[in-house]
Amino acid sequence: MKRDVIIALDFKDGETALNFLDKFRDEKPFVKIGMELFYSAGPDIVRQVKARGHKVFLDLKLHDIPNTVKGGMRSLSGLGADIVNVHAAGTIEMMKAAMEGVVREDGTRPLVIAVTQLTSTSEERMQKELLINAPINDTIIHYARNAKEAGLDGVVCSPLEAGMVKEACGKEFLTVTPGVRFADGDVGDQVRVTTPRKAKEIGTDYIVVGRPITKADDPVAAYRRCMNEFAED
Ligand code: C5P
């Protein structure tokens, strides 16, 4: 498994996203398409970005009854995505259904990862609003183990949680981590952040980087800096 930087294409429409990708002439970054872009541009944006030679993490976080998730996964997998995801809160049965739906007719499939607890969920809110009476780190590990039991490839988590997930689920179990900032950069609304270099030390597999690249004066230079800090040996 090769470490890689995934750029979050959090843009309002397809044209803006494709104009941004035009800046990259010498490399084809791995990109993440989330709800904002997918819901405005439609499924064809995935095909277009794939046709340009990029790998795509389709971050739509499915969470529904098992049969619906199975069908949803079949549709998303057919678009050619390289990574797709679900909420682990949907239960092991739902995640197993996702794994059935995701296999393409030719036997290939994208990697499937689970969201454990969203990094925007605090321990206090989880306990008070969701009535989950456990420390948040225990639920993250428990959900990660459930995902592994269902046959998933890994989880999305904060970079600061990646180490404990690897300890609980094994080194091969993938961790994909947003919340990455340069040491001299703006933190914005992210709370638990780390640098690309530190993320590499922690041992995460993929970092998802949005604004530090998309809002940089020179996005290509910012992407290269991320790659240098995180992905080079
Ligand atoms: O701009 P920034 O680097 O904060 O972008 C991070 C990306 O990762 C966004 O697309 C955000 O939705 C996503 N994400 C996150 N925290 C999570 C899950 C996804 O920041 N727990």
mmCIF file of C-alpha atoms and ligand atoms in Angstrom:
data_model
loop_
_atom_site.group_PDB
_atom_site.id
_atom_site.type_symbol
_atom_site.label_atom_id
_atom_site.label_comp_id
_atom_site.label_asym_id
_atom_site.label_seq_id
_atom_site.Cartn_x
_atom_site.Cartn_y
_atom_site.Cartn_z
ATOM 1 C CA MET A 1 0.000 0.000 0.000
ATOM 2 C CA LYS A 2 1.426 3.332 -1.102
ATOM 3 C CA ARG A 3 0.672 6.458 0.920
ATOM 4 C CA ASP A 4 -1.158 9.099 -1.086
ATOM 5 C CA VAL A 5 -2.635 12.580 -0.799
ATOM 6 C CA ILE A 6 -6.322 12.926 -1.758
ATOM 7 C CA ILE A 7 -7.494 16.433 -2.693
ATOM 8 C CA ALA A 8 -11.062 17.211 -1.502
ATOM 9 C CA LEU A 9 -12.855 18.745 -4.500
ATOM 10 C CA ASP A 10 -15.278 20.749 -2.386
ATOM 11 C CA PHE A 11 -16.538 22.940 -5.229
ATOM 12 C CA LYS A 12 -20.040 24.162 -6.007
ATOM 13 C CA ASP A 13 -20.281 22.724 -9.520
ATOM 14 C CA GLY A 14 -18.579 20.573 -12.117
ATOM 15 C CA GLU A 15 -17.148 23.431 -14.141
ATOM 16 C CA THR A 16 -15.342 24.913 -11.137
ATOM 17 C CA ALA A 17 -13.987 21.480 -10.193
ATOM 18 C CA LEU A 18 -12.719 20.729 -13.709
ATOM 19 C CA ASN A 19 -11.156 24.218 -14.016
ATOM 20 C CA PHE A 20 -9.306 23.525 -10.784
ATOM 21 C CA LEU A 21 -8.027 20.185 -12.105
ATOM 22 C CA ASP A 22 -6.809 21.913 -15.280
ATOM 23 C CA LYS A 23 -4.079 23.517 -13.169
ATOM 24 C CA PHE A 24 -2.416 20.121 -12.779
ATOM 25 C CA ARG A 25 -0.390 19.418 -15.902
ATOM 26 C CA ASP A 26 2.348 17.084 -14.693
ATOM 27 C CA GLU A 27 0.447 14.969 -12.191
ATOM 28 C CA LYS A 28 -2.948 13.362 -11.750
ATOM 29 C CA PRO A 29 -3.862 13.748 -8.081
ATOM 30 C CA PHE A 30 -6.201 11.326 -6.312
ATOM 31 C CA VAL A 31 -9.362 13.380 -5.624
ATOM 32 C CA LYS A 32 -12.366 13.186 -3.333
ATOM 33 C CA ILE A 33 -15.853 13.987 -4.608
ATOM 34 C CA GLY A 34 -18.294 14.652 -1.788
ATOM 35 C CA MET A 35 -21.941 15.571 -1.420
ATOM 36 C CA GLU A 36 -21.648 19.206 -2.545
ATOM 37 C CA LEU A 37 -20.131 18.459 -5.938
ATOM 38 C CA PHE A 38 -21.919 15.135 -6.541
ATOM 39 C CA TYR A 39 -25.358 16.537 -5.757
ATOM 40 C CA SER A 40 -24.874 19.567 -8.012
ATOM 41 C CA ALA A 41 -22.966 18.019 -10.919
ATOM 42 C CA GLY A 42 -24.498 14.535 -10.857
ATOM 43 C CA PRO A 43 -22.912 11.112 -11.345
ATOM 44 C CA ASP A 44 -21.321 12.131 -14.638
ATOM 45 C CA ILE A 45 -18.719 14.202 -12.788
ATOM 46 C CA VAL A 46 -17.227 10.930 -11.514
ATOM 47 C CA ARG A 47 -16.962 9.551 -15.049
ATOM 48 C CA GLN A 48 -15.443 12.805 -16.313
ATOM 49 C CA VAL A 49 -12.803 12.998 -13.603
ATOM 50 C CA LYS A 50 -11.990 9.298 -14.058
ATOM 51 C CA ALA A 51 -11.706 9.827 -17.823
ATOM 52 C CA ARG A 52 -9.062 12.481 -17.129
ATOM 53 C CA GLY A 53 -7.001 9.855 -15.355
ATOM 54 C CA HIS A 54 -7.633 10.669 -11.692
ATOM 55 C CA LYS A 55 -8.464 8.172 -8.984
ATOM 56 C CA VAL A 56 -11.699 9.065 -7.171
ATOM 57 C CA PHE A 57 -12.773 8.657 -3.554
ATOM 58 C CA LEU A 58 -16.561 9.036 -3.696
ATOM 59 C CA ASP A 59 -17.400 10.309 -0.226
ATOM 60 C CA LEU A 60 -21.185 9.901 0.030
ATOM 61 C CA LYS A 61 -21.325 8.102 3.401
ATOM 62 C CA LEU A 62 -24.227 5.719 2.781
ATOM 63 C CA HIS A 63 -26.450 4.902 5.772
ATOM 64 C CA ASP A 64 -29.806 3.196 5.144
ATOM 65 C CA ILE A 65 -31.443 -0.240 5.373
ATOM 66 C CA PRO A 66 -29.137 -2.997 4.100
ATOM 67 C CA ASN A 67 -31.036 -3.658 0.864
ATOM 68 C CA THR A 68 -30.989 0.017 -0.125
ATOM 69 C CA VAL A 69 -27.299 0.378 0.663
ATOM 70 C CA LYS A 70 -26.557 -2.723 -1.386
ATOM 71 C CA GLY A 71 -28.311 -1.194 -4.426
ATOM 72 C CA GLY A 72 -26.758 2.231 -3.832
ATOM 73 C CA MET A 73 -23.303 0.693 -3.688
ATOM 74 C CA ARG A 74 -23.934 -1.160 -6.942
ATOM 75 C CA SER A 75 -24.722 2.165 -8.641
ATOM 76 C CA LEU A 76 -21.714 3.992 -7.186
ATOM 77 C CA SER A 77 -19.335 1.163 -7.955
ATOM 78 C CA GLY A 78 -20.541 1.202 -11.567
ATOM 79 C CA LEU A 79 -19.339 4.803 -11.906
ATOM 80 C CA GLY A 80 -15.775 3.572 -11.551
ATOM 81 C CA ALA A 81 -14.968 5.050 -8.127
ATOM 82 C CA ASP A 82 -11.780 3.788 -6.449
ATOM 83 C CA ILE A 83 -12.934 4.288 -2.843
ATOM 84 C CA VAL A 84 -16.525 4.499 -1.530
ATOM 85 C CA ASN A 85 -17.818 4.736 2.026
ATOM 86 C CA VAL A 86 -20.659 4.038 4.470
ATOM 87 C CA HIS A 87 -21.474 4.926 8.082
ATOM 88 C CA ALA A 88 -20.443 2.150 10.441
ATOM 89 C CA ALA A 89 -23.464 3.181 12.571
ATOM 90 C CA GLY A 90 -25.609 1.407 9.971
ATOM 91 C CA THR A 91 -24.607 -1.921 11.583
ATOM 92 C CA ILE A 92 -22.503 -4.904 10.502
ATOM 93 C CA GLU A 93 -25.432 -6.269 8.488
ATOM 94 C CA MET A 94 -25.637 -3.034 6.494
ATOM 95 C CA MET A 95 -21.892 -3.011 5.882
ATOM 96 C CA LYS A 96 -22.024 -6.639 4.704
ATOM 97 C CA ALA A 97 -24.797 -5.680 2.276
ATOM 98 C CA ALA A 98 -22.599 -2.832 1.014
ATOM 99 C CA MET A 99 -19.809 -5.327 0.359
ATOM 100 C CA GLU A 100 -22.178 -7.506 -1.683
ATOM 101 C CA GLY A 101 -23.495 -4.613 -3.765
ATOM 102 C CA VAL A 102 -20.107 -3.112 -4.496
ATOM 103 C CA VAL A 103 -18.638 -6.010 -6.504
ATOM 104 C CA ARG A 104 -18.768 -5.281 -10.238
ATOM 105 C CA GLU A 105 -19.737 -7.815 -12.874
ATOM 106 C CA ASP A 106 -16.070 -8.323 -13.762
ATOM 107 C CA GLY A 107 -15.303 -9.199 -10.137
ATOM 108 C CA THR A 108 -13.444 -5.953 -9.324
ATOM 109 C CA ARG A 109 -14.571 -3.500 -6.685
ATOM 110 C CA PRO A 110 -13.546 -0.180 -5.139
ATOM 111 C CA LEU A 111 -12.089 -0.075 -1.648
ATOM 112 C CA VAL A 112 -14.860 0.322 0.927
ATOM 113 C CA ILE A 113 -14.266 2.249 4.113
ATOM 114 C CA ALA A 114 -16.499 3.242 7.039
ATOM 115 C CA VAL A 115 -17.013 6.482 8.898
ATOM 116 C CA THR A 116 -16.746 5.693 12.615
ATOM 117 C CA GLN A 117 -17.710 8.820 14.554
ATOM 118 C CA LEU A 118 -17.667 12.043 12.568
ATOM 119 C CA THR A 119 -14.859 14.281 13.788
ATOM 120 C CA SER A 120 -17.479 17.002 14.283
ATOM 121 C CA THR A 121 -19.224 14.864 16.941
ATOM 122 C CA SER A 122 -17.959 15.618 20.437
ATOM 123 C CA GLU A 123 -17.977 13.038 23.205
ATOM 124 C CA GLU A 124 -20.475 15.171 25.137
ATOM 125 C CA ARG A 125 -22.963 15.367 22.240
ATOM 126 C CA MET A 126 -22.576 11.669 21.473
ATOM 127 C CA GLN A 127 -23.448 10.817 25.066
ATOM 128 C CA LYS A 128 -26.215 13.395 25.606
ATOM 129 C CA GLU A 129 -27.923 13.406 22.187
ATOM 130 C CA LEU A 130 -27.228 9.913 20.899
ATOM 131 C CA LEU A 131 -27.338 8.201 24.316
ATOM 132 C CA ILE A 132 -24.129 6.323 23.610
ATOM 133 C CA ASN A 133 -22.704 5.921 27.069
ATOM 134 C CA ALA A 134 -19.105 5.153 26.275
ATOM 135 C CA PRO A 135 -15.915 7.132 25.778
ATOM 136 C CA ILE A 136 -15.801 8.293 22.153
ATOM 137 C CA ASN A 137 -12.498 6.524 21.511
ATOM 138 C CA ASP A 138 -14.084 3.225 22.579
ATOM 139 C CA THR A 139 -16.886 3.701 20.050
ATOM 140 C CA ILE A 140 -14.388 4.554 17.300
ATOM 141 C CA ILE A 141 -12.422 1.368 17.953
ATOM 142 C CA HIS A 142 -15.587 -0.700 18.303
ATOM 143 C CA TYR A 143 -17.021 0.638 15.009
ATOM 144 C CA ALA A 144 -13.684 0.055 13.274
ATOM 145 C CA ARG A 145 -13.706 -3.582 14.477
ATOM 146 C CA ASN A 146 -17.291 -3.947 13.210
ATOM 147 C CA ALA A 147 -16.211 -2.616 9.823
ATOM 148 C CA LYS A 148 -13.380 -5.117 9.722
ATOM 149 C CA GLU A 149 -15.719 -7.952 10.681
ATOM 150 C CA ALA A 150 -18.065 -6.955 7.833
ATOM 151 C CA GLY A 151 -15.162 -7.242 5.409
ATOM 152 C CA LEU A 152 -14.478 -3.551 4.810
ATOM 153 C CA ASP A 153 -11.006 -2.314 3.923
ATOM 154 C CA GLY A 154 -10.658 0.457 6.486
ATOM 155 C CA VAL A 155 -12.105 3.567 8.081
ATOM 156 C CA VAL A 156 -12.154 7.341 7.810
ATOM 157 C CA CYS A 157 -10.873 8.826 11.055
ATOM 158 C CA SER A 158 -8.996 11.769 12.492
ATOM 159 C CA PRO A 159 -5.236 11.449 11.969
ATOM 160 C CA LEU A 160 -4.877 11.430 15.729
ATOM 161 C CA GLU A 161 -7.011 8.272 15.881
ATOM 162 C CA ALA A 162 -5.243 6.415 13.081
ATOM 163 C CA GLY A 163 -2.623 4.906 15.388
ATOM 164 C CA MET A 164 -5.131 3.314 17.745
ATOM 165 C CA VAL A 165 -7.219 2.017 14.837
ATOM 166 C CA LYS A 166 -4.135 0.332 13.364
ATOM 167 C CA GLU A 167 -3.336 -1.153 16.772
ATOM 168 C CA ALA A 168 -6.854 -2.579 17.118
ATOM 169 C CA CYS A 169 -7.464 -3.729 13.545
ATOM 170 C CA GLY A 170 -4.017 -4.420 12.146
ATOM 171 C CA LYS A 171 -1.569 -2.552 9.933
ATOM 172 C CA GLU A 172 -3.278 -3.637 6.724
ATOM 173 C CA PHE A 173 -6.578 -2.036 7.762
ATOM 174 C CA LEU A 174 -6.649 1.291 5.911
ATOM 175 C CA THR A 175 -6.984 4.651 7.590
ATOM 176 C CA VAL A 176 -8.046 7.673 5.552
ATOM 177 C CA THR A 177 -7.662 10.906 7.454
ATOM 178 C CA PRO A 178 -8.942 14.452 6.895
ATOM 179 C CA GLY A 179 -7.997 17.306 9.246
ATOM 180 C CA VAL A 180 -4.551 17.978 7.783
ATOM 181 C CA ARG A 181 -2.907 21.403 7.890
ATOM 182 C CA PHE A 182 0.557 22.732 7.142
ATOM 183 C CA ALA A 183 2.489 23.741 10.258
ATOM 184 C CA ASP A 184 2.405 27.392 9.120
ATOM 185 C CA GLY A 185 -1.160 27.288 7.682
ATOM 186 C CA ASP A 186 -4.688 28.310 8.690
ATOM 187 C CA VAL A 187 -6.593 25.757 10.779
ATOM 188 C CA GLY A 188 -10.042 27.066 9.694
ATOM 189 C CA ASP A 189 -12.955 25.149 11.233
ATOM 190 C CA GLN A 190 -11.029 21.915 11.781
ATOM 191 C CA VAL A 191 -10.314 21.201 15.427
ATOM 192 C CA ARG A 192 -8.133 18.116 15.700
ATOM 193 C CA VAL A 193 -5.515 18.699 13.037
ATOM 194 C CA THR A 194 -2.081 17.464 12.216
ATOM 195 C CA THR A 195 0.562 18.158 9.554
ATOM 196 C CA PRO A 196 1.236 15.884 6.566
ATOM 197 C CA ARG A 197 4.619 14.987 8.090
ATOM 198 C CA LYS A 198 3.083 14.000 11.431
ATOM 199 C CA ALA A 199 0.347 12.022 9.647
ATOM 200 C CA LYS A 200 3.102 10.028 7.949
ATOM 201 C CA GLU A 201 4.771 9.333 11.311
ATOM 202 C CA ILE A 202 1.449 8.160 12.770
ATOM 203 C CA GLY A 203 1.209 5.706 9.885
ATOM 204 C CA THR A 204 -2.006 6.672 8.152
ATOM 205 C CA ASP A 205 -2.455 5.485 4.547
ATOM 206 C CA TYR A 206 -4.216 8.406 2.876
ATOM 207 C CA ILE A 207 -4.606 12.034 3.915
ATOM 208 C CA VAL A 208 -7.553 14.051 2.609
ATOM 209 C CA VAL A 209 -6.592 17.685 2.106
ATOM 210 C CA GLY A 210 -9.058 20.352 1.005
ATOM 211 C CA ARG A 211 -8.593 24.057 1.594
ATOM 212 C CA PRO A 212 -4.821 24.007 2.248
ATOM 213 C CA ILE A 213 -4.565 23.027 -1.444
ATOM 214 C CA THR A 214 -7.758 24.333 -3.099
ATOM 215 C CA LYS A 215 -7.498 27.804 -1.519
ATOM 216 C CA ALA A 216 -3.734 28.142 -1.856
ATOM 217 C CA ASP A 217 -2.314 30.861 -4.112
ATOM 218 C CA ASP A 218 -0.511 28.083 -5.959
ATOM 219 C CA PRO A 219 -2.511 24.829 -5.540
ATOM 220 C CA VAL A 220 -0.021 22.753 -7.526
ATOM 221 C CA ALA A 221 2.841 23.868 -5.263
ATOM 222 C CA ALA A 222 0.728 23.172 -2.156
ATOM 223 C CA TYR A 223 -0.125 19.690 -3.464
ATOM 224 C CA ARG A 224 3.543 18.970 -4.139
ATOM 225 C CA ARG A 225 4.457 20.144 -0.673
ATOM 226 C CA CYS A 226 1.881 17.728 0.786
ATOM 227 C CA MET A 227 3.191 14.882 -1.348
ATOM 228 C CA ASN A 228 6.777 15.664 -0.304
ATOM 229 C CA GLU A 229 5.953 15.729 3.382
ATOM 230 C CA PHE A 230 3.582 12.766 3.403
ATOM 231 C CA ALA A 231 4.105 10.428 0.494
ATOM 232 C CA GLU A 232 7.836 10.419 -0.247
ATOM 233 C CA ASP A 233 9.953 7.760 1.451
HETATM 234 O O1 C5P B 1 -10.716 21.805 3.628
HETATM 235 P P1 C5P B 1 -10.384 20.625 4.518
HETATM 236 O O2 C5P B 1 -8.943 20.165 4.397
HETATM 237 O O3 C5P B 1 -10.805 20.861 5.952
HETATM 238 O O4 C5P B 1 -11.285 19.453 3.914
HETATM 239 C C1 C5P B 1 -11.423 18.209 4.564
HETATM 240 C C2 C5P B 1 -12.363 17.353 3.791
HETATM 241 O O5 C5P B 1 -12.553 16.145 4.498
HETATM 242 C C3 C5P B 1 -13.760 17.942 3.574
HETATM 243 O O6 C5P B 1 -14.226 17.455 2.319
HETATM 244 C C4 C5P B 1 -14.570 17.348 4.697
HETATM 245 O O7 C5P B 1 -15.934 17.207 4.357
HETATM 246 C C5 C5P B 1 -13.930 15.965 4.839
HETATM 247 N N1 C5P B 1 -14.103 15.355 6.157
HETATM 248 C C6 C5P B 1 -13.663 15.940 7.330
HETATM 249 N N2 C5P B 1 -13.849 15.298 8.527
HETATM 250 C C7 C5P B 1 -14.464 14.107 8.570
HETATM 251 C C8 C5P B 1 -14.903 13.495 7.380
HETATM 252 C C9 C5P B 1 -14.707 14.156 6.176
HETATM 253 O O8 C5P B 1 -13.090 17.023 7.308
HETATM 254 N N3 C5P B 1 -14.607 13.484 9.721
#
